[in-house]
Tab-separated table of C-alpha atoms in Angstrom:
chain	number	residue	atom	x	y	z
A	251	MET	CA	31.255	-28.344	-4.384
A	252	ALA	CA	32.457	-25.453	-2.229
A	253	GLU	CA	28.998	-25.044	-0.702
A	254	GLN	CA	28.866	-28.763	0.106
A	255	ALA	CA	32.235	-28.499	1.836
A	256	VAL	CA	31.002	-25.609	3.959
A	257	ASP	CA	27.884	-27.569	4.927
A	258	GLN	CA	30.025	-30.508	6.029
A	259	GLN	CA	32.337	-28.391	8.172
A	260	VAL	CA	29.782	-26.142	9.892
A	261	THR	CA	27.923	-27.423	12.919
A	262	PRO	CA	24.131	-26.897	12.675
A	263	GLY	CA	22.891	-24.241	15.084
A	264	SER	CA	26.302	-22.606	15.402
A	265	GLU	CA	26.974	-18.950	14.663
A	266	GLN	CA	28.835	-20.016	11.513
A	267	ALA	CA	25.771	-21.924	10.360
A	268	SER	CA	23.495	-18.959	10.879
A	269	THR	CA	25.901	-16.681	9.026
A	270	ALA	CA	26.200	-19.110	6.126
A	271	ALA	CA	22.426	-19.504	5.932
A	272	SER	CA	21.890	-15.758	5.934
A	273	THR	CA	24.327	-15.136	3.088
A	274	ARG	CA	23.091	-17.817	0.696
A	275	GLY	CA	21.026	-16.261	-2.061
A	276	SER	CA	21.433	-12.740	-0.678
A	277	ILE	CA	21.906	-9.735	-2.948
A	278	THR	CA	24.808	-7.415	-2.183
A	279	LEU	CA	23.769	-3.756	-2.204
A	280	THR	CA	25.950	-0.679	-2.182
A	281	ASN	CA	25.610	1.892	0.587
A	282	LEU	CA	23.918	4.253	-1.867
A	283	GLN	CA	21.350	1.611	-2.800
A	284	LYS	CA	20.681	0.922	0.868
A	285	ALA	CA	20.275	4.634	1.558
A	286	LEU	CA	17.794	4.990	-1.305
A	287	LEU	CA	15.774	2.049	0.003
A	288	ILE	CA	15.675	3.653	3.444
A	289	VAL	CA	14.436	6.893	1.871
A	290	ALA	CA	11.762	4.991	-0.067
A	291	ARG	CA	10.686	3.161	3.084
A	292	LEU	CA	10.410	6.324	5.160
A	293	ALA	CA	8.654	8.202	2.350
A	294	LEU	CA	5.921	5.574	2.095
A	295	ALA	CA	5.533	5.462	5.864
A	296	TYR	CA	5.277	9.251	6.097
A	297	LEU	CA	2.743	9.389	3.273
A	298	PHE	CA	0.401	7.176	5.283
A	299	PHE	CA	1.304	8.971	8.529
A	300	SER	CA	0.204	12.298	7.062
A	301	SER	CA	-3.128	10.754	6.023
A	302	LEU	CA	-4.027	9.416	9.463
A	303	TRP	CA	-5.139	12.671	11.011
A	304	TRP	CA	-8.164	13.664	8.926
A	305	LYS	CA	-9.927	10.369	9.740
A	306	VAL	CA	-9.055	9.800	13.391
A	307	PRO	CA	-11.390	7.414	15.282
A	308	PRO	CA	-13.972	7.226	16.665
A	309	THR	CA	-15.741	9.638	14.273
A	310	PHE	CA	-13.235	9.257	11.397
A	311	GLY	CA	-13.755	12.938	10.625
A	312	CYS	CA	-17.363	12.268	9.563
A	313	PRO	CA	-20.318	14.519	10.449
A	314	GLU	CA	-22.504	13.523	13.384
A	315	ASP	CA	-25.020	11.711	11.172
A	316	TYR	CA	-22.277	9.918	9.197
A	317	ALA	CA	-23.650	11.324	5.944
A	318	PHE	CA	-21.701	10.495	2.782
A	319	SER	CA	-20.903	12.761	-0.136
A	320	SER	CA	-23.105	12.254	-3.196
A	321	GLY	CA	-23.260	13.692	-6.694
A	322	GLN	CA	-24.212	13.241	-10.325
A	323	LEU	CA	-22.431	13.144	-13.655
A	324	SER	CA	-21.610	16.585	-15.024
A	325	SER	CA	-23.268	17.864	-18.187
A	326	GLY	CA	-20.061	17.229	-20.112
A	327	GLY	CA	-19.881	13.669	-18.838
A	328	THR	CA	-16.249	13.930	-17.743
A	329	PHE	CA	-16.568	14.220	-13.965
A	330	VAL	CA	-18.974	13.941	-11.042
A	331	SER	CA	-20.490	17.152	-9.709
A	332	PHE	CA	-21.136	17.050	-5.958
A	333	ASP	CA	-24.115	18.854	-4.467
A	334	ASN	CA	-22.990	18.232	-0.923
A	335	ARG	CA	-19.604	17.069	0.226
A	336	THR	CA	-19.399	16.021	3.838
A	337	SER	CA	-16.125	15.454	5.683
A	338	GLY	CA	-13.482	12.945	6.676
A	339	LEU	CA	-13.697	9.324	5.637
A	340	CYS	CA	-17.408	9.709	4.818
A	341	ASP	CA	-16.498	12.295	2.199
A	342	TRP	CA	-13.930	10.151	0.397
A	343	LEU	CA	-15.947	6.948	0.570
A	344	GLY	CA	-18.875	8.849	-0.916
A	345	ILE	CA	-16.642	10.150	-3.702
A	346	GLN	CA	-15.474	6.624	-4.520
A	347	HIS	CA	-19.046	5.358	-4.594
A	348	ALA	CA	-20.235	8.231	-6.784
A	349	TYR	CA	-17.521	7.762	-9.403
A	350	ALA	CA	-18.205	4.026	-9.467
A	351	THR	CA	-21.956	4.389	-9.931
A	352	VAL	CA	-22.525	7.566	-11.987
A	353	GLY	CA	-19.018	8.590	-13.045
A	354	PRO	CA	-17.365	8.397	-16.469
A	355	ASP	CA	-15.380	5.393	-17.687
A	356	TRP	CA	-12.112	4.796	-15.867
A	357	LEU	CA	-9.258	4.748	-18.358
A	358	VAL	CA	-5.689	4.171	-17.151
A	359	PHE	CA	-2.266	4.331	-18.818
A	360	VAL	CA	-3.749	6.822	-21.270
A	361	THR	CA	-1.390	7.972	-24.030
A	362	ASN	CA	-2.219	10.216	-26.973
A	363	LEU	CA	0.474	9.550	-29.560
A	364	ASP	CA	-0.365	12.391	-31.957
A	365	ASN	CA	-1.679	14.814	-29.304
A	366	THR	CA	-4.965	15.236	-31.175
A	367	GLY	CA	-8.368	13.638	-30.755
A	368	ASP	CA	-8.874	10.612	-28.526
A	369	PRO	CA	-5.947	8.681	-27.014
A	370	GLU	CA	-4.647	5.707	-28.960
A	371	ILE	CA	-3.431	3.762	-25.930
A	372	PHE	CA	-5.481	3.169	-22.797
A	373	LEU	CA	-6.807	0.444	-20.549
A	374	ASN	CA	-10.493	0.559	-19.628
A	375	LEU	CA	-10.888	-0.676	-16.047
A	376	THR	CA	-14.403	0.639	-15.472
A	377	PRO	CA	-15.776	-2.771	-14.352
A	378	LEU	CA	-13.105	-2.934	-11.659
A	379	ARG	CA	-14.056	0.522	-10.371
A	380	GLN	CA	-17.727	-0.465	-10.387
A	381	PHE	CA	-16.935	-3.609	-8.402
A	382	ASN	CA	-15.020	-1.529	-5.868
A	383	GLY	CA	-17.949	0.885	-5.686
A	384	ALA	CA	-20.335	-1.960	-4.949
A	385	ILE	CA	-18.171	-3.095	-2.036
A	386	VAL	CA	-17.849	0.467	-0.740
A	387	GLY	CA	-21.570	1.186	-1.082
A	388	ASP	CA	-23.021	-2.132	0.064
A	389	ILE	CA	-20.529	-3.216	2.730
A	390	ILE	CA	-18.202	-0.458	3.933
A	391	MET	CA	-20.506	2.566	4.050
A	392	PRO	CA	-23.356	0.845	5.957
A	393	ASN	CA	-20.787	-0.397	8.486
A	394	ILE	CA	-18.596	2.694	8.648
A	395	GLN	CA	-18.058	2.461	12.409
A	396	LEU	CA	-16.435	-0.966	11.945
A	397	PHE	CA	-14.641	-0.447	8.652
A	398	GLY	CA	-13.487	3.013	9.680
A	399	TRP	CA	-11.476	1.373	12.444
A	400	LEU	CA	-10.130	-1.297	10.083
A	401	ILE	CA	-9.045	1.298	7.513
A	402	TRP	CA	-7.403	3.512	10.117
A	403	LEU	CA	-5.629	0.617	11.849
A	404	ALA	CA	-4.407	-0.739	8.504
A	405	GLU	CA	-2.804	2.602	7.681
A	406	LEU	CA	-1.392	2.926	11.205
A	407	SER	CA	0.176	-0.526	10.869
A	408	ILE	CA	1.854	0.604	7.639
A	409	VAL	CA	3.344	3.588	9.460
A	410	ILE	CA	4.688	1.383	12.255
A	411	LEU	CA	5.883	-1.630	10.258
A	412	VAL	CA	7.333	0.203	7.269
A	413	GLY	CA	8.533	3.247	9.203
A	414	LEU	CA	10.354	1.249	11.878
A	415	GLY	CA	11.451	-1.479	9.484
A	416	LEU	CA	9.671	-4.123	11.567
A	417	PHE	CA	8.639	-7.101	9.429
A	418	SER	CA	8.778	-4.590	6.611
A	419	ARG	CA	7.418	-6.983	3.998
A	420	VAL	CA	4.223	-7.353	6.031
A	421	GLY	CA	3.911	-3.575	6.053
A	422	GLY	CA	4.570	-3.549	2.322
A	423	LEU	CA	1.816	-6.090	1.706
A	424	ILE	CA	-0.683	-4.037	3.710
A	425	ALA	CA	0.433	-0.889	1.886
A	426	LEU	CA	-0.030	-2.665	-1.438
A	427	GLY	CA	-3.592	-3.665	-0.561
A	428	VAL	CA	-4.541	-0.179	0.642
A	429	SER	CA	-2.837	1.494	-2.328
A	430	LEU	CA	-4.572	-0.760	-4.845
A	431	GLN	CA	-7.971	-0.024	-3.308
A	432	LEU	CA	-7.314	3.722	-3.361
A	433	THR	CA	-6.074	3.499	-6.946
A	434	VAL	CA	-9.208	1.725	-8.107
A	435	GLY	CA	-11.459	4.089	-6.181
A	436	LEU	CA	-9.858	7.469	-6.825
A	437	ALA	CA	-7.062	7.481	-9.408
A	438	GLY	CA	-7.656	9.862	-12.286
A	439	ILE	CA	-10.901	11.446	-11.086
A	440	ARG	CA	-11.330	15.095	-12.081
A	441	ASN	CA	-13.417	16.493	-9.232
A	442	PRO	CA	-11.680	16.607	-6.853
A	443	ALA	CA	-8.591	16.239	-9.017
A	444	GLU	CA	-6.655	13.109	-8.076
A	445	PHE	CA	-3.635	12.529	-10.324
A	446	GLU	CA	-3.543	8.899	-11.459
A	447	TRP	CA	0.209	8.456	-11.153
A	448	ILE	CA	0.273	9.463	-7.489
A	449	TYR	CA	-1.720	6.344	-6.686
A	450	LEU	CA	0.146	4.154	-9.160
A	451	ASN	CA	3.445	5.239	-7.622
A	452	MET	CA	2.105	4.236	-4.200
A	453	VAL	CA	1.478	0.776	-5.643
A	454	PHE	CA	4.936	0.573	-7.210
A	455	LEU	CA	6.617	1.819	-4.030
A	456	SER	CA	4.778	-0.831	-2.021
A	457	LEU	CA	6.069	-3.464	-4.442
A	458	VAL	CA	9.622	-2.210	-3.883
A	459	ILE	CA	9.158	-2.582	-0.120
A	460	ILE	CA	7.899	-6.144	-0.568
A	461	ALA	CA	10.700	-7.087	-2.953
A	462	MET	CA	13.611	-5.537	-1.070
A	463	ALA	CA	12.545	-5.731	2.612
A	464	PRO	CA	14.359	-2.465	3.458
A	465	GLY	CA	13.910	-2.953	7.199
A	466	ARG	CA	17.195	-4.856	6.928
A	467	PHE	CA	18.918	-1.467	6.750
A	468	LEU	CA	18.592	0.827	9.779
A	469	GLY	CA	15.433	-0.959	10.843
A	470	ILE	CA	14.334	-3.343	13.575
A	471	ASP	CA	14.530	-6.184	11.051
A	472	ALA	CA	18.310	-5.757	11.073
A	473	LEU	CA	18.272	-6.768	14.751
A	474	LEU	CA	15.815	-9.613	14.250
A	475	ILE	CA	17.441	-11.305	11.265
A	476	PRO	CA	20.533	-12.737	13.067
A	477	ARG	CA	18.343	-14.147	15.851
A	478	LEU	CA	15.810	-15.570	13.412
A	479	THR	CA	18.596	-17.060	11.296
A	480	ARG	CA	20.052	-18.892	14.297
A	481	ALA	CA	16.599	-20.141	15.258
A	482	GLU	CA	15.978	-21.323	11.700
A	483	ALA	CA	19.272	-23.217	11.728
A	484	ASN	CA	17.969	-25.006	14.819
A	485	GLY	CA	14.858	-26.070	12.931
A	486	SER	CA	12.340	-23.367	13.875
A	487	ARG	CA	9.595	-23.009	11.268
A	488	LEU	CA	8.359	-19.790	12.864
A	489	ALA	CA	11.823	-18.339	12.371
A	490	SER	CA	11.684	-19.282	8.690
A	491	ILE	CA	8.386	-17.433	8.365
A	492	GLY	CA	9.865	-14.465	10.203
A	493	LEU	CA	12.808	-14.377	7.805
A	494	LEU	CA	10.404	-14.422	4.877
A	495	PHE	CA	8.910	-11.153	6.127
A	496	THR	CA	12.158	-9.511	7.217
A	497	GLY	CA	14.502	-10.557	4.418
A	498	ARG	CA	17.993	-11.916	4.978
């Protein structure tokens, strides 16, 4: 009843209307919660920022012949042994392809309840890693000069969108896609050692960015939201889409 009364008294398109629209359904956060979201946002952005520089275009850190790392399963069957590792993006794409084609099974969420013998709890996602390896080997590696740019620009967009809090949910979605691909390709491998939970935490952190849209706090989204809210109150569908990606 109270909400209906407000709707009857507020003129559409007015500042009161935009304020009322922006507060409906919003979640009130404490200053500490906002600060923690800002830290999470900047941490994810810096993680991708620090990874930009070893695969800078146009060579992406690869050798002149764009050779990829290759290897074979170790005698113990627990990791891939590499005869020749190359450099840059060619190195890490080759590692992903090797673990997908000749590597051991990919088990995630492994837990050994009695600390002896084989683990009692695990999830075998080997087919997913093999599927990723097929895409890497058959599509990405043969077209490295195209996909190298796409990979680098995707990570740069995460740095800009998440770091500046500009349409932060878009940045979170891109980060989620990149993090999932890296998780499938590299999480839990033993040579080189890539700790599974580092990649899983990247996925979870990306989900937090998508859910909470932290650009609303000390980000460019905080400046855009009032303008988009007023435009939405005037019937703009583009503004509604913009608010979906910035939060309210």
